[in-house]
Amino acid sequence: MATKKFIIEVEEGMTNCCECPEGFSCGGSSFLDCCDYNLATIKIKEYEDK
């Protein structure tokens, strides 16, 4: 089975509760703290070895 790598980009700032993506628990207990990052700006890109 092949393994792929991804890059997660997210802007600093605070996430508004109404913009929080589903699956993230409130209060910043996930791997990305909603008080430090705006989770509504998440971008996932496939990592390309150059």
Coordinates of C-alpha atoms in Angstrom, one line a residue:
M1 CA 0.0 0.0 0.0
A2 CA 1.4 3.4 -1.0
T3 CA 1.7 6.2 1.6
K4 CA 1.1 9.8 0.7
K5 CA 2.1 12.9 2.7
F6 CA 0.0 16.0 3.1
I7 CA 0.6 19.6 4.2
I8 CA -2.0 21.3 6.4
E9 CA -2.1 25.0 6.2
V10 CA -4.1 27.1 8.6
E11 CA -4.1 30.9 9.4
E12 CA -3.3 32.1 12.8
G13 CA -6.2 33.8 14.6
M14 CA -9.3 32.6 16.4
T15 CA -12.1 30.4 15.0
N16 CA -15.6 31.7 15.3
C17 CA -17.9 28.9 16.6
C18 CA -20.3 29.3 13.7
E19 CA -17.4 28.7 11.2
C20 CA -15.8 25.7 13.0
P21 CA -15.6 22.6 10.9
E22 CA -17.4 19.6 12.2
G23 CA -15.4 17.0 14.0
F24 CA -13.3 19.4 16.0
S25 CA -14.1 19.6 19.7
C26 CA -14.7 23.0 21.3
G27 CA -12.2 24.5 23.5
G28 CA -9.0 23.7 21.6
S29 CA -8.6 20.1 22.7
S30 CA -7.8 18.8 19.2
F31 CA -4.4 18.9 17.6
L32 CA -5.2 22.4 16.3
D33 CA -6.3 24.9 19.0
C34 CA -9.3 26.9 17.9
C35 CA -8.2 29.8 20.0
D36 CA -4.9 30.0 18.2
Y37 CA -5.9 29.1 14.6
N38 CA -8.8 30.0 12.4
L39 CA -9.9 26.4 11.5
A40 CA -12.2 27.8 8.8
T41 CA -9.1 28.5 6.7
I42 CA -7.7 25.0 6.6
K43 CA -6.1 24.0 3.3
I44 CA -4.8 20.5 2.7
K45 CA -2.3 19.9 -0.1
E46 CA -0.5 16.8 -1.2
Y47 CA 3.2 17.0 -0.4
E48 CA 5.4 16.9 -3.5
D49 CA 9.0 15.7 -3.2
K50 CA 11.2 17.9 -5.3

